[in-house]
Amino acid sequence: SPDFEIFADSVDVDEGEYIHFEIEDLEDSDADLATSVEWDFGNGDVAGGDEVDYRYVDDGDYTVTARVYDEDSFTEREIDVTINDLNPDPEFTFDPEDPIEGQLITFDASESTGSPFDQISNYTWDFGDGNITLGQFVAHRYVDSGTYSVTLTVTDEDSSDSETFDVVVSNVDPSGEIAGPDPMIVME
């Protein structure tokens, strides 16, 4: 029966990255010629050939099995691979950038991206004043001046990630003029 080793150029990659697998040091003790090679990637996908490039689109731990057949029998070897999840990337803007107390501020998370294989399923906003809401596009009004840490958390089917900005809301004095320091946006 055939004897061989499995080579993989990496056994720990991010989802979507290719792994190169190949059969090495193939020997057959009974002088039969190896007739075929079958790869089972542990997720229902299979391929043939002495060398294959394969990419996983879902994170997890997988056992890859190579079967080398000769005229009479086959031999299996296994190798374990770890596929790491890619977190979504939260991004947001808000308008106006220099809000005053009582003014409606719109928040836009449309620049947030999921991994190439996972769509964003949830946008959660924490406005830093005790209010939380959901949605890609939302609006919020601060009744008091101050600096508020606004956190956007985006979630896909496998993971989540957050981005926080400080929003400085200026005071309006009774005459209607903006009072206090110059409003600004501070990125943490």
mmCIF file of C-alpha atoms in Angstrom:
data_model
loop_
_atom_site.group_PDB
_atom_site.id
_atom_site.type_symbol
_atom_site.label_atom_id
_atom_site.label_comp_id
_atom_site.label_asym_id
_atom_site.label_seq_id
_atom_site.Cartn_x
_atom_site.Cartn_y
_atom_site.Cartn_z
ATOM 1 C CA SER A 1 0.000 0.000 0.000
ATOM 2 C CA PRO A 2 1.170 3.549 -0.641
ATOM 3 C CA ASP A 3 3.102 5.490 1.988
ATOM 4 C CA PHE A 4 3.334 9.274 1.912
ATOM 5 C CA GLU A 5 3.268 12.516 3.898
ATOM 6 C CA ILE A 6 0.958 15.520 3.571
ATOM 7 C CA PHE A 7 2.495 18.943 3.101
ATOM 8 C CA ALA A 8 0.515 22.144 3.772
ATOM 9 C CA ASP A 9 2.114 25.577 3.336
ATOM 10 C CA SER A 10 0.146 26.781 6.377
ATOM 11 C CA VAL A 11 -2.190 25.205 8.909
ATOM 12 C CA ASP A 12 -3.466 28.430 10.513
ATOM 13 C CA VAL A 13 -4.978 31.017 8.140
ATOM 14 C CA ASP A 14 -7.835 33.516 7.909
ATOM 15 C CA GLU A 15 -11.054 32.557 6.168
ATOM 16 C CA GLY A 16 -10.718 33.124 2.427
ATOM 17 C CA GLU A 17 -6.943 32.530 2.282
ATOM 18 C CA TYR A 18 -5.709 29.677 0.111
ATOM 19 C CA ILE A 19 -3.772 26.751 1.563
ATOM 20 C CA HIS A 20 -1.508 24.721 -0.724
ATOM 21 C CA PHE A 21 -1.629 20.965 -0.023
ATOM 22 C CA GLU A 22 0.495 18.310 -1.682
ATOM 23 C CA ILE A 23 1.546 14.684 -1.381
ATOM 24 C CA GLU A 24 5.234 14.227 -0.488
ATOM 25 C CA ASP A 25 7.578 11.250 -0.222
ATOM 26 C CA LEU A 26 5.201 8.878 -2.012
ATOM 27 C CA GLU A 27 6.385 5.261 -1.911
ATOM 28 C CA ASP A 28 4.592 2.010 -2.619
ATOM 29 C CA SER A 29 5.976 -1.081 -0.944
ATOM 30 C CA ASP A 30 4.285 -3.648 -3.170
ATOM 31 C CA ALA A 31 5.436 -2.069 -6.442
ATOM 32 C CA ASP A 32 1.903 -1.073 -7.443
ATOM 33 C CA LEU A 33 1.688 2.396 -8.914
ATOM 34 C CA ALA A 34 -0.383 5.025 -7.181
ATOM 35 C CA THR A 35 -3.454 5.500 -9.365
ATOM 36 C CA SER A 36 -5.180 8.486 -7.777
ATOM 37 C CA VAL A 37 -5.239 10.950 -4.912
ATOM 38 C CA GLU A 38 -8.396 12.204 -3.211
ATOM 39 C CA TRP A 39 -8.561 15.123 -0.768
ATOM 40 C CA ASP A 40 -11.383 15.539 1.756
ATOM 41 C CA PHE A 41 -11.318 19.007 3.349
ATOM 42 C CA GLY A 42 -13.495 18.108 6.342
ATOM 43 C CA ASN A 43 -16.407 20.299 5.278
ATOM 44 C CA GLY A 44 -17.984 18.194 2.528
ATOM 45 C CA ASP A 45 -15.693 19.454 -0.259
ATOM 46 C CA VAL A 46 -13.381 17.037 -2.073
ATOM 47 C CA ALA A 47 -10.751 17.367 -4.805
ATOM 48 C CA GLY A 48 -8.295 15.194 -6.701
ATOM 49 C CA GLY A 49 -4.647 15.488 -7.682
ATOM 50 C CA ASP A 50 -1.203 15.340 -6.103
ATOM 51 C CA GLU A 51 -1.376 19.092 -5.342
ATOM 52 C CA VAL A 52 -4.377 21.307 -4.583
ATOM 53 C CA ASP A 53 -4.985 24.881 -3.494
ATOM 54 C CA TYR A 54 -8.047 25.249 -1.315
ATOM 55 C CA ARG A 55 -9.716 28.033 0.648
ATOM 56 C CA TYR A 56 -12.245 27.824 3.447
ATOM 57 C CA VAL A 57 -15.018 30.402 3.635
ATOM 58 C CA ASP A 58 -16.093 29.527 7.193
ATOM 59 C CA ASP A 59 -13.928 29.724 10.264
ATOM 60 C CA GLY A 60 -13.302 26.642 12.390
ATOM 61 C CA ASP A 61 -11.024 23.673 12.884
ATOM 62 C CA TYR A 62 -10.949 21.130 10.067
ATOM 63 C CA THR A 63 -9.272 17.774 9.511
ATOM 64 C CA VAL A 64 -8.006 17.378 5.940
ATOM 65 C CA THR A 65 -7.690 13.780 4.761
ATOM 66 C CA ALA A 66 -5.604 12.667 1.789
ATOM 67 C CA ARG A 67 -6.229 9.198 0.332
ATOM 68 C CA VAL A 68 -3.708 7.748 -2.069
ATOM 69 C CA TYR A 69 -5.002 4.752 -4.026
ATOM 70 C CA ASP A 70 -2.972 2.118 -5.809
ATOM 71 C CA GLU A 71 -4.233 -0.927 -7.734
ATOM 72 C CA ASP A 72 -4.985 -2.930 -4.573
ATOM 73 C CA SER A 73 -5.616 -0.561 -1.679
ATOM 74 C CA PHE A 74 -5.385 2.949 -0.325
ATOM 75 C CA THR A 75 -3.678 4.798 2.526
ATOM 76 C CA GLU A 76 -5.029 7.812 4.420
ATOM 77 C CA ARG A 77 -3.141 10.595 6.153
ATOM 78 C CA GLU A 78 -4.651 13.554 8.017
ATOM 79 C CA ILE A 79 -3.613 17.074 8.868
ATOM 80 C CA ASP A 80 -5.511 19.572 11.034
ATOM 81 C CA VAL A 81 -6.024 23.180 9.933
ATOM 82 C CA THR A 82 -7.425 26.189 11.779
ATOM 83 C CA ILE A 83 -9.378 28.834 9.884
ATOM 84 C CA ASN A 84 -9.692 32.146 11.727
ATOM 85 C CA ASP A 85 -12.720 34.412 11.523
ATOM 86 C CA LEU A 86 -12.387 37.883 10.023
ATOM 87 C CA ASN A 87 -14.125 40.467 12.195
ATOM 88 C CA PRO A 88 -16.421 43.038 10.629
ATOM 89 C CA ASP A 89 -15.006 46.568 10.362
ATOM 90 C CA PRO A 90 -17.221 49.235 11.969
ATOM 91 C CA GLU A 91 -17.050 52.744 10.493
ATOM 92 C CA PHE A 92 -19.409 55.679 10.986
ATOM 93 C CA THR A 93 -19.921 59.353 10.326
ATOM 94 C CA PHE A 94 -22.312 61.853 11.878
ATOM 95 C CA ASP A 95 -23.807 65.162 10.870
ATOM 96 C CA PRO A 96 -23.551 67.881 11.960
ATOM 97 C CA GLU A 97 -19.987 67.409 13.127
ATOM 98 C CA ASP A 98 -20.303 70.339 15.575
ATOM 99 C CA PRO A 99 -23.704 69.747 17.207
ATOM 100 C CA ILE A 100 -25.354 71.878 19.840
ATOM 101 C CA GLU A 101 -27.618 70.650 22.626
ATOM 102 C CA GLY A 102 -31.095 69.796 21.403
ATOM 103 C CA GLN A 103 -29.977 69.442 17.773
ATOM 104 C CA LEU A 104 -30.849 66.249 15.882
ATOM 105 C CA ILE A 105 -27.677 64.387 14.840
ATOM 106 C CA THR A 106 -27.763 61.724 12.125
ATOM 107 C CA PHE A 107 -25.381 58.757 12.344
ATOM 108 C CA ASP A 108 -24.433 56.711 9.272
ATOM 109 C CA ALA A 109 -22.741 53.278 9.454
ATOM 110 C CA SER A 110 -22.961 52.509 5.718
ATOM 111 C CA GLU A 111 -19.148 52.458 5.385
ATOM 112 C CA SER A 112 -18.937 49.499 7.800
ATOM 113 C CA THR A 113 -17.921 46.258 6.140
ATOM 114 C CA GLY A 114 -18.295 42.585 6.969
ATOM 115 C CA SER A 115 -15.779 39.954 5.996
ATOM 116 C CA PRO A 116 -15.949 38.803 2.357
ATOM 117 C CA PHE A 117 -17.962 35.782 3.535
ATOM 118 C CA ASP A 118 -20.178 37.203 6.295
ATOM 119 C CA GLN A 119 -22.708 40.006 5.949
ATOM 120 C CA ILE A 120 -23.316 42.480 8.776
ATOM 121 C CA SER A 121 -26.560 41.516 10.475
ATOM 122 C CA ASN A 122 -26.785 44.069 13.282
ATOM 123 C CA TYR A 123 -25.755 47.671 13.997
ATOM 124 C CA THR A 124 -25.982 48.679 17.686
ATOM 125 C CA TRP A 125 -25.421 52.284 18.754
ATOM 126 C CA ASP A 126 -24.620 53.326 22.336
ATOM 127 C CA PHE A 127 -24.834 57.120 22.490
ATOM 128 C CA GLY A 128 -23.014 57.482 25.804
ATOM 129 C CA ASP A 129 -25.999 59.045 27.556
ATOM 130 C CA GLY A 130 -27.876 55.861 28.446
ATOM 131 C CA ASN A 131 -29.645 55.546 25.089
ATOM 132 C CA ILE A 132 -29.081 52.567 22.787
ATOM 133 C CA THR A 133 -30.655 51.975 19.381
ATOM 134 C CA LEU A 134 -30.336 49.657 16.381
ATOM 135 C CA GLY A 135 -29.942 50.414 12.681
ATOM 136 C CA GLN A 136 -27.495 51.311 9.941
ATOM 137 C CA PHE A 137 -28.820 54.888 9.803
ATOM 138 C CA VAL A 138 -30.056 56.444 13.050
ATOM 139 C CA ALA A 139 -30.657 59.853 14.599
ATOM 140 C CA HIS A 140 -30.165 61.071 18.167
ATOM 141 C CA ARG A 141 -30.605 64.294 20.112
ATOM 142 C CA TYR A 142 -28.551 65.245 23.199
ATOM 143 C CA VAL A 143 -30.474 67.430 25.627
ATOM 144 C CA ASP A 144 -27.359 68.565 27.510
ATOM 145 C CA SER A 145 -23.988 69.830 26.358
ATOM 146 C CA GLY A 146 -20.921 67.695 27.040
ATOM 147 C CA THR A 147 -18.642 65.080 25.565
ATOM 148 C CA TYR A 148 -20.349 61.789 24.745
ATOM 149 C CA SER A 149 -18.577 58.570 23.749
ATOM 150 C CA VAL A 150 -20.619 57.090 20.903
ATOM 151 C CA THR A 151 -19.970 53.402 20.231
ATOM 152 C CA LEU A 152 -21.075 51.529 17.114
ATOM 153 C CA THR A 153 -20.965 47.729 17.359
ATOM 154 C CA VAL A 154 -21.421 45.772 14.136
ATOM 155 C CA THR A 155 -22.180 42.052 14.206
ATOM 156 C CA ASP A 156 -21.962 39.432 11.471
ATOM 157 C CA GLU A 157 -22.863 35.742 11.681
ATOM 158 C CA ASP A 158 -19.578 34.874 13.467
ATOM 159 C CA SER A 159 -18.318 37.886 15.432
ATOM 160 C CA SER A 160 -18.603 41.570 16.252
ATOM 161 C CA ASP A 161 -16.364 44.618 16.578
ATOM 162 C CA SER A 162 -16.829 48.177 17.869
ATOM 163 C CA GLU A 163 -15.683 51.696 17.059
ATOM 164 C CA THR A 164 -15.956 54.644 19.473
ATOM 165 C CA PHE A 165 -15.840 58.399 18.822
ATOM 166 C CA ASP A 166 -16.265 61.281 21.232
ATOM 167 C CA VAL A 167 -18.971 63.704 20.147
ATOM 168 C CA VAL A 168 -18.697 67.154 21.713
ATOM 169 C CA VAL A 169 -22.095 68.814 22.092
ATOM 170 C CA SER A 170 -21.923 72.556 22.725
ATOM 171 C CA ASN A 171 -24.133 74.524 25.068
ATOM 172 C CA VAL A 172 -26.649 77.071 23.838
ATOM 173 C CA ASP A 173 -26.966 80.051 26.186
ATOM 174 C CA PRO A 174 -30.357 81.690 26.723
ATOM 175 C CA SER A 175 -29.585 84.278 24.021
ATOM 176 C CA GLY A 176 -29.367 81.438 21.479
ATOM 177 C CA GLU A 177 -25.632 81.764 20.891
ATOM 178 C CA ILE A 178 -23.310 78.801 21.170
ATOM 179 C CA ALA A 179 -21.320 78.978 24.389
ATOM 180 C CA GLY A 180 -18.368 77.000 25.654
ATOM 181 C CA PRO A 181 -15.259 75.643 23.965
ATOM 182 C CA ASP A 182 -15.039 75.163 20.235
ATOM 183 C CA PRO A 183 -16.933 72.016 19.337
ATOM 184 C CA MET A 184 -14.759 69.258 17.885
ATOM 185 C CA ILE A 185 -14.670 65.558 17.124
ATOM 186 C CA VAL A 186 -12.095 63.477 18.938
ATOM 187 C CA MET A 187 -11.271 59.970 17.695
ATOM 188 C CA GLU A 188 -10.255 57.545 20.420
#
